[in-house]
mmCIF file of C-alpha atoms in Angstrom:
data_model
loop_
_atom_site.group_PDB
_atom_site.id
_atom_site.type_symbol
_atom_site.label_atom_id
_atom_site.label_comp_id
_atom_site.label_asym_id
_atom_site.label_seq_id
_atom_site.Cartn_x
_atom_site.Cartn_y
_atom_site.Cartn_z
ATOM 1 C CA MET A 1080 4.032 11.628 -36.692
ATOM 2 C CA THR A 1081 3.509 10.605 -40.283
ATOM 3 C CA VAL A 1082 4.536 7.171 -41.467
ATOM 4 C CA ALA A 1083 6.104 7.430 -44.907
ATOM 5 C CA MET A 1084 4.406 5.335 -47.582
ATOM 6 C CA PRO A 1085 6.682 3.009 -49.519
ATOM 7 C CA SER A 1086 7.517 3.947 -53.132
ATOM 8 C CA ARG A 1087 5.086 2.591 -55.633
ATOM 9 C CA SER A 1088 7.477 2.547 -58.635
ATOM 10 C CA ASN A 1089 8.712 -0.989 -58.126
ATOM 11 C CA THR A 1090 5.115 -2.079 -57.509
ATOM 12 C CA VAL A 1091 3.903 -0.623 -60.762
ATOM 13 C CA ILE A 1092 6.700 -2.139 -62.723
ATOM 14 C CA THR A 1093 6.017 -5.526 -61.193
ATOM 15 C CA THR A 1094 2.300 -5.147 -61.774
ATOM 16 C CA ALA A 1095 2.787 -4.377 -65.404
ATOM 17 C CA THR A 1096 5.249 -7.194 -65.802
ATOM 18 C CA ARG A 1097 2.871 -9.669 -64.236
ATOM 19 C CA GLY A 1098 -0.095 -8.421 -66.387
ATOM 20 C CA GLN A 1099 2.011 -8.802 -69.540
ATOM 21 C CA ARG A 1100 3.031 -12.350 -68.590
ATOM 22 C CA LEU A 1101 -0.573 -13.237 -67.958
ATOM 23 C CA ARG A 1102 -1.729 -11.921 -71.355
ATOM 24 C CA ARG A 1103 1.122 -13.770 -73.132
ATOM 25 C CA LEU A 1104 0.229 -16.994 -71.279
ATOM 26 C CA GLN A 1105 -3.376 -16.674 -72.148
ATOM 27 C CA ALA A 1106 -2.574 -16.001 -75.877
ATOM 28 C CA LEU A 1107 -0.224 -18.962 -75.959
ATOM 29 C CA GLN A 1108 -2.860 -21.252 -74.406
ATOM 30 C CA ILE A 1109 -5.384 -20.312 -76.947
ATOM 31 C CA LEU A 1110 -2.790 -20.597 -79.733
ATOM 32 C CA VAL A 1111 -1.948 -24.232 -78.369
ATOM 33 C CA LEU A 1112 -5.661 -25.084 -78.321
ATOM 34 C CA LEU A 1113 -5.970 -23.989 -81.998
ATOM 35 C CA ALA A 1114 -2.939 -25.932 -83.067
ATOM 36 C CA VAL A 1115 -4.074 -29.044 -81.339
ATOM 37 C CA THR A 1116 -7.482 -28.701 -83.097
ATOM 38 C CA VAL A 1117 -5.801 -28.301 -86.462
ATOM 39 C CA ALA A 1118 -3.546 -31.338 -85.785
ATOM 40 C CA ILE A 1119 -6.411 -33.605 -84.866
ATOM 41 C CA PHE A 1120 -8.282 -32.872 -88.085
ATOM 42 C CA SER A 1121 -5.073 -33.053 -90.098
ATOM 43 C CA VAL A 1122 -4.501 -36.680 -88.862
ATOM 44 C CA ALA A 1123 -8.149 -37.558 -89.400
ATOM 45 C CA GLN A 1124 -8.214 -36.102 -92.957
ATOM 46 C CA PRO A 1125 -4.576 -35.789 -94.211
ATOM 47 C CA ASP A 1126 -5.554 -35.525 -97.769
ATOM 48 C CA THR A 1127 -8.110 -32.675 -97.550
ATOM 49 C CA PHE A 1128 -7.823 -30.712 -94.404
ATOM 50 C CA LEU A 1129 -4.307 -29.321 -94.433
ATOM 51 C CA THR A 1130 -4.275 -28.153 -97.962
ATOM 52 C CA ALA A 1131 -3.799 -24.662 -99.370
ATOM 53 C CA PHE A 1132 -7.350 -24.606 -100.661
ATOM 54 C CA ASN A 1133 -8.976 -25.658 -97.533
ATOM 55 C CA MET A 1134 -6.866 -23.290 -95.411
ATOM 56 C CA ARG A 1135 -7.748 -20.392 -97.722
ATOM 57 C CA GLY A 1136 -11.434 -21.270 -97.123
ATOM 58 C CA ILE A 1137 -10.960 -21.207 -93.432
ATOM 59 C CA VAL A 1138 -9.181 -17.921 -93.440
ATOM 60 C CA GLN A 1139 -11.848 -16.439 -95.827
ATOM 61 C CA ASN A 1140 -14.753 -17.715 -93.664
ATOM 62 C CA THR A 1141 -13.130 -16.088 -90.532
ATOM 63 C CA SER A 1142 -12.515 -12.644 -92.135
ATOM 64 C CA ILE A 1143 -15.991 -11.158 -91.694
ATOM 65 C CA TYR A 1144 -16.068 -12.444 -88.002
ATOM 66 C CA ALA A 1145 -12.617 -10.970 -87.445
ATOM 67 C CA VAL A 1146 -13.919 -7.517 -88.442
ATOM 68 C CA LEU A 1147 -16.821 -7.821 -86.051
ATOM 69 C CA GLY A 1148 -14.568 -9.228 -83.413
ATOM 70 C CA VAL A 1149 -12.261 -6.229 -83.323
ATOM 71 C CA GLY A 1150 -15.213 -4.019 -82.324
ATOM 72 C CA MET A 1151 -16.542 -6.521 -79.878
ATOM 73 C CA THR A 1152 -13.258 -6.760 -78.214
ATOM 74 C CA PHE A 1153 -13.232 -3.091 -77.306
ATOM 75 C CA VAL A 1154 -16.826 -3.319 -76.218
ATOM 76 C CA ILE A 1155 -16.227 -6.252 -73.875
ATOM 77 C CA ILE A 1156 -13.012 -4.749 -72.437
ATOM 78 C CA THR A 1157 -15.188 -1.879 -71.274
ATOM 79 C CA GLY A 1158 -17.356 -4.332 -69.374
ATOM 80 C CA GLY A 1159 -20.193 -4.062 -71.817
ATOM 81 C CA ILE A 1160 -21.657 -6.368 -74.518
ATOM 82 C CA ASP A 1161 -23.216 -5.831 -77.941
ATOM 83 C CA LEU A 1162 -25.696 -8.474 -79.119
ATOM 84 C CA SER A 1163 -26.807 -6.385 -82.042
ATOM 85 C CA ILE A 1164 -23.922 -6.630 -84.505
ATOM 86 C CA GLY A 1165 -25.387 -9.460 -86.460
ATOM 87 C CA SER A 1166 -28.560 -7.462 -87.059
ATOM 88 C CA VAL A 1167 -26.654 -4.220 -87.771
ATOM 89 C CA LEU A 1168 -24.661 -6.055 -90.314
ATOM 90 C CA VAL A 1169 -27.891 -7.248 -91.993
ATOM 91 C CA PHE A 1170 -29.420 -3.729 -91.853
ATOM 92 C CA SER A 1171 -26.293 -2.007 -93.274
ATOM 93 C CA GLY A 1172 -26.081 -4.523 -96.085
ATOM 94 C CA VAL A 1173 -29.914 -4.055 -96.899
ATOM 95 C CA VAL A 1174 -29.708 -0.313 -97.051
ATOM 96 C CA ALA A 1175 -26.450 -0.329 -99.054
ATOM 97 C CA ALA A 1176 -28.004 -2.849 -101.459
ATOM 98 C CA LYS A 1177 -31.089 -0.781 -101.854
ATOM 99 C CA VAL A 1178 -29.059 2.356 -102.594
ATOM 100 C CA MET A 1179 -26.809 0.652 -105.067
ATOM 101 C CA GLY A 1180 -29.733 -0.989 -106.808
ATOM 102 C CA ALA A 1181 -31.391 2.402 -107.114
ATOM 103 C CA MET A 1182 -28.198 3.766 -108.778
ATOM 104 C CA GLY A 1183 -28.107 0.881 -111.209
ATOM 105 C CA GLY A 1184 -24.334 1.043 -111.886
ATOM 106 C CA GLN A 1185 -21.901 -1.836 -111.699
ATOM 107 C CA GLY A 1186 -18.691 0.094 -111.271
ATOM 108 C CA TRP A 1187 -16.610 1.435 -108.389
ATOM 109 C CA GLY A 1188 -18.625 4.598 -108.100
ATOM 110 C CA THR A 1189 -21.802 2.721 -107.175
ATOM 111 C CA ALA A 1190 -19.745 0.292 -104.865
ATOM 112 C CA LEU A 1191 -18.085 3.123 -103.016
ATOM 113 C CA VAL A 1192 -21.383 4.834 -102.377
ATOM 114 C CA GLY A 1193 -22.710 1.514 -101.069
ATOM 115 C CA VAL A 1194 -19.660 1.236 -98.761
ATOM 116 C CA ALA A 1195 -20.267 4.749 -97.373
ATOM 117 C CA VAL A 1196 -23.918 3.964 -96.802
ATOM 118 C CA ALA A 1197 -23.094 0.731 -95.025
ATOM 119 C CA LEU A 1198 -20.621 2.332 -92.772
ATOM 120 C CA ALA A 1199 -23.046 5.248 -92.011
ATOM 121 C CA CYS A 1200 -25.832 2.879 -91.041
ATOM 122 C CA GLY A 1201 -23.533 0.840 -88.739
ATOM 123 C CA LEU A 1202 -22.149 4.026 -87.216
ATOM 124 C CA GLY A 1203 -25.683 5.291 -86.504
ATOM 125 C CA TRP A 1204 -26.769 2.140 -84.703
ATOM 126 C CA GLY A 1205 -23.542 2.171 -82.660
ATOM 127 C CA LEU A 1206 -24.060 5.717 -81.647
ATOM 128 C CA LEU A 1207 -27.573 4.947 -80.494
ATOM 129 C CA ASN A 1208 -26.414 2.072 -78.579
ATOM 130 C CA GLY A 1209 -23.686 4.098 -76.894
ATOM 131 C CA VAL A 1210 -25.804 7.097 -76.066
ATOM 132 C CA LEU A 1211 -28.604 4.843 -74.480
ATOM 133 C CA ILE A 1212 -25.953 2.961 -72.506
ATOM 134 C CA ALA A 1213 -23.805 5.926 -71.334
ATOM 135 C CA LYS A 1214 -26.312 8.646 -70.954
ATOM 136 C CA ALA A 1215 -29.681 6.983 -70.332
ATOM 137 C CA LYS A 1216 -27.883 4.389 -68.138
ATOM 138 C CA VAL A 1217 -29.852 1.533 -69.708
ATOM 139 C CA PRO A 1218 -27.887 -1.816 -69.263
ATOM 140 C CA PRO A 1219 -25.880 -2.820 -72.384
ATOM 141 C CA LEU A 1220 -27.695 -6.186 -72.595
ATOM 142 C CA VAL A 1221 -30.992 -4.601 -72.750
ATOM 143 C CA VAL A 1222 -30.007 -1.800 -75.213
ATOM 144 C CA THR A 1223 -28.290 -4.107 -77.632
ATOM 145 C CA LEU A 1224 -30.955 -6.792 -77.429
ATOM 146 C CA GLY A 1225 -33.434 -4.130 -78.353
ATOM 147 C CA SER A 1226 -31.165 -3.036 -81.152
ATOM 148 C CA LEU A 1227 -30.828 -6.577 -82.394
ATOM 149 C CA SER A 1228 -34.691 -6.929 -82.757
ATOM 150 C CA ALA A 1229 -35.153 -3.334 -84.213
ATOM 151 C CA ALA A 1230 -32.345 -3.431 -86.726
ATOM 152 C CA LEU A 1231 -33.383 -6.867 -88.001
ATOM 153 C CA GLY A 1232 -37.071 -5.845 -88.111
ATOM 154 C CA PHE A 1233 -36.276 -2.626 -90.191
ATOM 155 C CA ALA A 1234 -34.257 -4.663 -92.609
ATOM 156 C CA GLN A 1235 -37.251 -7.121 -92.970
ATOM 157 C CA ILE A 1236 -39.626 -4.213 -93.450
ATOM 158 C CA ILE A 1237 -37.441 -2.659 -96.157
ATOM 159 C CA THR A 1238 -37.064 -6.020 -98.034
ATOM 160 C CA LYS A 1239 -40.475 -7.556 -97.143
ATOM 161 C CA GLY A 1240 -38.426 -10.442 -95.837
ATOM 162 C CA LEU A 1241 -36.709 -11.254 -99.100
ATOM 163 C CA ASP A 1242 -32.971 -11.183 -99.665
ATOM 164 C CA LEU A 1243 -31.620 -8.544 -101.908
ATOM 165 C CA ARG A 1244 -28.843 -9.188 -104.568
ATOM 166 C CA ASN A 1245 -27.949 -5.771 -105.749
ATOM 167 C CA ALA A 1246 -24.162 -5.821 -105.333
ATOM 168 C CA PRO A 1247 -22.342 -4.230 -108.149
ATOM 169 C CA GLN A 1248 -20.324 -6.849 -110.022
ATOM 170 C CA VAL A 1249 -17.042 -5.107 -109.303
ATOM 171 C CA LEU A 1250 -17.775 -5.432 -105.569
ATOM 172 C CA VAL A 1251 -18.277 -9.247 -105.828
ATOM 173 C CA SER A 1252 -15.538 -9.939 -108.299
ATOM 174 C CA GLN A 1253 -12.778 -7.863 -106.651
ATOM 175 C CA VAL A 1254 -13.683 -7.962 -103.046
ATOM 176 C CA GLY A 1255 -15.932 -10.849 -102.469
ATOM 177 C CA PHE A 1256 -13.956 -13.245 -104.597
ATOM 178 C CA GLY A 1257 -10.889 -11.288 -105.584
ATOM 179 C CA ASN A 1258 -7.343 -12.095 -104.745
ATOM 180 C CA VAL A 1259 -4.298 -10.027 -103.833
ATOM 181 C CA LEU A 1260 -0.704 -11.358 -104.573
ATOM 182 C CA GLY A 1261 -1.784 -14.641 -106.042
ATOM 183 C CA GLN A 1262 -4.299 -16.659 -103.890
ATOM 184 C CA ILE A 1263 -4.556 -14.305 -100.808
ATOM 185 C CA PRO A 1264 -8.315 -13.299 -100.738
ATOM 186 C CA THR A 1265 -8.940 -9.619 -100.826
ATOM 187 C CA LEU A 1266 -11.632 -10.059 -98.165
ATOM 188 C CA SER A 1267 -8.931 -11.438 -95.766
ATOM 189 C CA VAL A 1268 -6.504 -8.591 -96.583
ATOM 190 C CA ILE A 1269 -9.173 -6.099 -95.585
ATOM 191 C CA ALA A 1270 -9.853 -8.060 -92.403
ATOM 192 C CA ALA A 1271 -6.166 -8.053 -91.664
ATOM 193 C CA VAL A 1272 -5.818 -4.344 -92.043
ATOM 194 C CA VAL A 1273 -8.752 -3.882 -89.652
ATOM 195 C CA VAL A 1274 -7.223 -6.352 -87.166
ATOM 196 C CA VAL A 1275 -3.753 -4.632 -87.324
ATOM 197 C CA GLY A 1276 -5.399 -1.322 -86.832
ATOM 198 C CA GLY A 1277 -7.347 -2.581 -83.871
ATOM 199 C CA ILE A 1278 -4.144 -3.970 -82.207
ATOM 200 C CA VAL A 1279 -2.417 -0.697 -82.650
ATOM 201 C CA VAL A 1280 -5.315 1.370 -81.376
ATOM 202 C CA LEU A 1281 -5.886 -0.880 -78.411
ATOM 203 C CA HIS A 1282 -2.259 -1.162 -77.299
ATOM 204 C CA ARG A 1283 -0.506 1.880 -78.563
ATOM 205 C CA THR A 1284 -2.887 4.781 -78.244
ATOM 206 C CA ARG A 1285 -4.674 6.767 -75.623
ATOM 207 C CA PHE A 1286 -7.987 5.475 -76.952
ATOM 208 C CA GLY A 1287 -6.913 1.946 -76.017
ATOM 209 C CA LEU A 1288 -5.624 3.114 -72.659
ATOM 210 C CA HIS A 1289 -8.957 4.664 -71.849
ATOM 211 C CA THR A 1290 -10.826 1.518 -72.951
ATOM 212 C CA TYR A 1291 -8.897 -0.576 -70.452
ATOM 213 C CA ALA A 1292 -9.457 2.124 -67.808
ATOM 214 C CA ALA A 1293 -13.247 2.159 -68.427
ATOM 215 C CA GLY A 1294 -13.422 -1.519 -68.023
ATOM 216 C CA SER A 1295 -11.044 -1.933 -65.214
ATOM 217 C CA ASN A 1296 -12.297 0.771 -62.868
ATOM 218 C CA ALA A 1297 -14.663 3.394 -64.392
ATOM 219 C CA GLU A 1298 -14.805 5.437 -61.201
ATOM 220 C CA ALA A 1299 -11.062 5.645 -60.811
ATOM 221 C CA GLY A 1300 -10.979 6.661 -64.481
ATOM 222 C CA ARG A 1301 -13.335 9.586 -63.768
ATOM 223 C CA ARG A 1302 -11.103 10.699 -60.836
ATOM 224 C CA VAL A 1303 -8.160 11.040 -63.253
ATOM 225 C CA GLY A 1304 -10.111 13.053 -65.711
ATOM 226 C CA LEU A 1305 -11.479 10.394 -68.079
ATOM 227 C CA ASP A 1306 -14.949 11.144 -69.609
ATOM 228 C CA VAL A 1307 -16.169 7.573 -69.250
ATOM 229 C CA ASP A 1308 -19.609 8.232 -70.787
ATOM 230 C CA LEU A 1309 -18.084 9.889 -73.943
ATOM 231 C CA HIS A 1310 -15.578 7.088 -74.242
ATOM 232 C CA LEU A 1311 -18.359 4.409 -74.120
ATOM 233 C CA ILE A 1312 -20.198 6.174 -76.872
ATOM 234 C CA LYS A 1313 -17.046 6.124 -78.920
ATOM 235 C CA VAL A 1314 -16.507 2.443 -78.344
ATOM 236 C CA TYR A 1315 -20.035 1.401 -79.243
ATOM 237 C CA ALA A 1316 -19.871 3.677 -82.302
ATOM 238 C CA LEU A 1317 -16.651 1.896 -83.281
ATOM 239 C CA ALA A 1318 -18.380 -1.491 -82.979
ATOM 240 C CA GLY A 1319 -21.273 -0.322 -85.036
ATOM 241 C CA LEU A 1320 -18.910 1.150 -87.649
ATOM 242 C CA LEU A 1321 -17.192 -2.181 -88.033
ATOM 243 C CA ALA A 1322 -20.554 -3.967 -88.183
ATOM 244 C CA GLY A 1323 -21.504 -1.742 -91.155
ATOM 245 C CA LEU A 1324 -18.151 -2.650 -92.818
ATOM 246 C CA ALA A 1325 -18.799 -6.367 -92.169
ATOM 247 C CA GLY A 1326 -22.277 -5.741 -93.779
ATOM 248 C CA ILE A 1327 -20.772 -4.552 -97.038
ATOM 249 C CA LEU A 1328 -18.151 -7.342 -96.991
ATOM 250 C CA ASN A 1329 -20.865 -9.913 -96.327
ATOM 251 C CA LEU A 1330 -22.925 -8.633 -99.252
ATOM 252 C CA ALA A 1331 -19.787 -8.813 -101.497
ATOM 253 C CA PHE A 1332 -18.909 -12.425 -100.507
ATOM 254 C CA PHE A 1333 -22.378 -14.014 -100.433
ATOM 255 C CA GLN A 1334 -23.915 -11.833 -103.172
ATOM 256 C CA SER A 1335 -26.971 -11.561 -100.834
ATOM 257 C CA THR A 1336 -28.096 -9.745 -97.723
ATOM 258 C CA THR A 1337 -28.423 -13.098 -95.842
ATOM 259 C CA ILE A 1338 -31.242 -11.738 -93.619
ATOM 260 C CA SER A 1339 -32.021 -15.144 -92.104
ATOM 261 C CA GLY A 1340 -28.407 -16.285 -91.902
ATOM 262 C CA GLN A 1341 -27.095 -14.046 -89.189
ATOM 263 C CA SER A 1342 -29.164 -15.053 -86.162
ATOM 264 C CA ASN A 1343 -26.202 -16.573 -84.308
ATOM 265 C CA THR A 1344 -23.501 -14.159 -85.515
ATOM 266 C CA GLY A 1345 -23.339 -11.990 -82.497
ATOM 267 C CA LEU A 1346 -23.158 -14.938 -80.101
ATOM 268 C CA ASN A 1347 -20.490 -16.649 -82.148
ATOM 269 C CA VAL A 1348 -18.420 -13.500 -82.102
ATOM 270 C CA ILE A 1349 -18.822 -12.984 -78.368
ATOM 271 C CA ALA A 1350 -17.791 -16.599 -77.887
ATOM 272 C CA GLY A 1351 -14.703 -16.149 -80.027
ATOM 273 C CA VAL A 1352 -13.774 -12.911 -78.086
ATOM 274 C CA ALA A 1353 -14.221 -14.797 -74.760
ATOM 275 C CA ILE A 1354 -12.379 -17.892 -75.876
ATOM 276 C CA GLY A 1355 -9.569 -15.513 -77.105
ATOM 277 C CA GLY A 1356 -8.909 -14.351 -73.559
ATOM 278 C CA THR A 1357 -10.992 -11.200 -73.269
ATOM 279 C CA SER A 1358 -12.660 -11.194 -69.817
ATOM 280 C CA LEU A 1359 -16.526 -10.795 -69.918
ATOM 281 C CA PHE A 1360 -15.950 -8.875 -66.651
ATOM 282 C CA GLY A 1361 -14.034 -6.179 -68.459
ATOM 283 C CA GLY A 1362 -10.495 -4.709 -68.093
ATOM 284 C CA VAL A 1363 -8.625 -7.540 -69.886
ATOM 285 C CA GLY A 1364 -8.312 -8.553 -73.501
ATOM 286 C CA SER A 1365 -6.478 -8.390 -76.835
ATOM 287 C CA VAL A 1366 -7.466 -8.265 -80.367
ATOM 288 C CA PHE A 1367 -4.805 -10.964 -81.334
ATOM 289 C CA GLY A 1368 -6.507 -13.340 -78.811
ATOM 290 C CA THR A 1369 -9.867 -12.608 -80.273
ATOM 291 C CA VAL A 1370 -8.687 -13.551 -83.874
ATOM 292 C CA ILE A 1371 -7.312 -16.868 -82.630
ATOM 293 C CA GLY A 1372 -10.390 -17.538 -80.607
ATOM 294 C CA LEU A 1373 -12.565 -16.830 -83.731
ATOM 295 C CA PHE A 1374 -10.537 -19.343 -85.778
ATOM 296 C CA ILE A 1375 -11.532 -22.263 -83.374
ATOM 297 C CA PRO A 1376 -15.195 -22.477 -84.251
ATOM 298 C CA ILE A 1377 -14.545 -22.029 -87.934
ATOM 299 C CA VAL A 1378 -11.895 -24.835 -87.872
ATOM 300 C CA LEU A 1379 -14.181 -27.058 -85.796
ATOM 301 C CA GLN A 1380 -17.024 -26.646 -88.323
ATOM 302 C CA ASN A 1381 -14.799 -27.259 -91.255
ATOM 303 C CA GLY A 1382 -13.180 -30.349 -89.639
ATOM 304 C CA PHE A 1383 -16.486 -31.899 -88.587
ATOM 305 C CA VAL A 1384 -17.829 -31.513 -92.175
ATOM 306 C CA GLN A 1385 -14.703 -33.258 -93.546
ATOM 307 C CA THR A 1386 -14.745 -36.106 -91.015
ATOM 308 C CA GLY A 1387 -18.433 -36.778 -91.486
ATOM 309 C CA VAL A 1388 -19.496 -35.435 -87.985
ATOM 310 C CA GLN A 1389 -22.682 -33.309 -87.889
ATOM 311 C CA PRO A 1390 -21.473 -29.713 -87.971
ATOM 312 C CA PHE A 1391 -23.955 -28.839 -85.241
ATOM 313 C CA TRP A 1392 -21.570 -30.326 -82.771
ATOM 314 C CA GLN A 1393 -19.470 -27.332 -83.311
ATOM 315 C CA GLN A 1394 -21.918 -25.210 -81.252
ATOM 316 C CA VAL A 1395 -21.846 -27.759 -78.517
ATOM 317 C CA VAL A 1396 -18.032 -27.759 -78.368
ATOM 318 C CA VAL A 1397 -17.778 -23.984 -78.528
ATOM 319 C CA GLY A 1398 -20.404 -23.667 -75.860
ATOM 320 C CA ALA A 1399 -18.640 -25.952 -73.526
ATOM 321 C CA VAL A 1400 -15.274 -24.260 -74.131
ATOM 322 C CA LEU A 1401 -16.987 -20.822 -73.591
ATOM 323 C CA ILE A 1402 -18.394 -21.881 -70.307
ATOM 324 C CA ALA A 1403 -15.101 -23.347 -69.135
ATOM 325 C CA VAL A 1404 -13.262 -20.105 -70.147
ATOM 326 C CA VAL A 1405 -15.604 -17.883 -68.200
ATOM 327 C CA TYR A 1406 -15.453 -20.209 -65.154
ATOM 328 C CA VAL A 1407 -11.697 -20.133 -65.124
ATOM 329 C CA ASP A 1408 -11.680 -16.430 -65.455
ATOM 330 C CA GLN A 1409 -14.167 -16.007 -62.667
ATOM 331 C CA ARG A 1410 -12.279 -18.355 -60.445
ATOM 332 C CA ARG A 1411 -9.056 -16.442 -61.068
ATOM 333 C CA ARG A 1412 -10.815 -13.109 -60.242
ATOM 334 C CA SER A 1413 -12.260 -14.521 -57.092
ATOM 335 C CA ALA A 1414 -8.886 -15.801 -55.949
ATOM 336 C CA ALA A 1415 -7.265 -12.571 -56.577
ATOM 337 C CA GLN A 1416 -9.910 -10.559 -54.556
ATOM 338 C CA ARG A 1417 -9.655 -13.042 -51.607
ATOM 339 C CA GLY A 1418 -5.984 -13.324 -51.254
ATOM 340 C CA LYS A 1419 -5.012 -10.061 -53.004
ATOM 341 C CA SER A 1420 -2.356 -12.135 -54.745
ATOM 342 C CA ALA A 1421 -3.116 -10.574 -58.243
ATOM 343 C CA PRO A 1422 -2.284 -6.862 -58.873
ATOM 344 C CA PRO A 1423 -4.808 -4.324 -60.057
ATOM 345 C CA ARG A 1424 -6.042 -4.750 -63.565
ATOM 346 C CA PHE A 1425 -5.158 -1.255 -64.533
ATOM 347 C CA PRO A 1426 -2.006 -0.079 -62.459
ATOM 348 C CA PHE A 1427 -1.753 3.410 -63.952
ATOM 349 C CA LEU A 1428 -5.009 4.370 -62.141
ATOM 350 C CA SER A 1429 -3.341 3.877 -58.746
ATOM 351 C CA ARG A 1430 -0.400 5.784 -59.911
ATOM 352 C CA GLN A 1431 -2.349 8.789 -60.999
ATOM 353 C CA GLY A 1432 -4.892 8.937 -58.342
ATOM 354 C CA SER A 1433 -6.620 12.075 -57.302
ATOM 355 C CA GLY A 1434 -4.209 12.858 -54.507
ATOM 356 C CA PRO A 1435 -1.940 11.342 -51.835
ATOM 357 C CA ARG A 1436 -3.497 9.026 -49.470
ATOM 358 C CA ARG A 1437 -2.828 9.194 -45.760
ATOM 359 C CA ASP A 1438 -1.736 5.990 -44.018
ATOM 360 C CA THR A 1439 -4.047 4.694 -41.415
ATOM 361 C CA HIS A 1440 -1.363 5.250 -38.870
ATOM 362 C CA ASP A 1441 -1.123 8.999 -39.629
ATOM 363 C CA GLU A 1442 -1.957 11.245 -36.768
ATOM 364 C CA PRO A 1443 -4.530 13.944 -37.331
#
């Protein structure tokens, strides 16, 4: 006699609803934390902190991090990590500056060539990372740590350790310091387009669905026909491509390749992604949460400067918050595994399994 299995439709709906509520709750918590931080500094410095000029500066300073954060969100959702984005940013900016300097022009023709070169450099490093991780099965931490060192080393070899300042004037004046619709920075508009695109891709496309699947349960993904290795290559390529874009934006904003100024960029972006609710264990995350999480260290640094506190305390606070966030996430995962009170991270995998399962009470 065969025991009929209960219908899974209600379970799947409940699972999805619970997952959506959890993500909304996490986003709300991060938003509240940011609001409290802003309120504290607004009270401490009412005349200078909550002004249009200062808010514009905070948004502008977060823009490049936001571009990097979109790619990092995809990577971490797959259960991976990318430590190399800061060095890839520098390398892309260096090669683009070299090419634009050799062309000698100051107009959009030269600038667009530089943009294409930076994107190609970032994409190349991303593909290299992805292939080594997916095909050679080298751990992401090792691969991207090696890329971090190699990309920065190549940048220093090309420049002999000296910053380049070969950005065309049009790139600096219209992108780095330009405005759209009054006082809205062009840099921030570009970052906003990338962020919105990242949100749409992650939550509304098959690519985003596969990203969650790869991080939630890669083996189950393979069983339903997902080419996990190819998808990982695509995800790391995307992260590299956005690092290349950040490289040209960084060159436009600082008018320099800032070779020695990006040593903590990768760690800061990873911290912002984790604070924003993306689990370092994979399978959970959102681009919106990442953007909010990235604002927190920038607001802290700005507020500490204005209140006379050493800005180095920002790293201490961000580090403490990061540890707390990962600790809470780990406890939540452990509780779910022990009590099975939490549903699977990615319910569609159980709905689209490789075939019907027999109940343990089925007779042979």
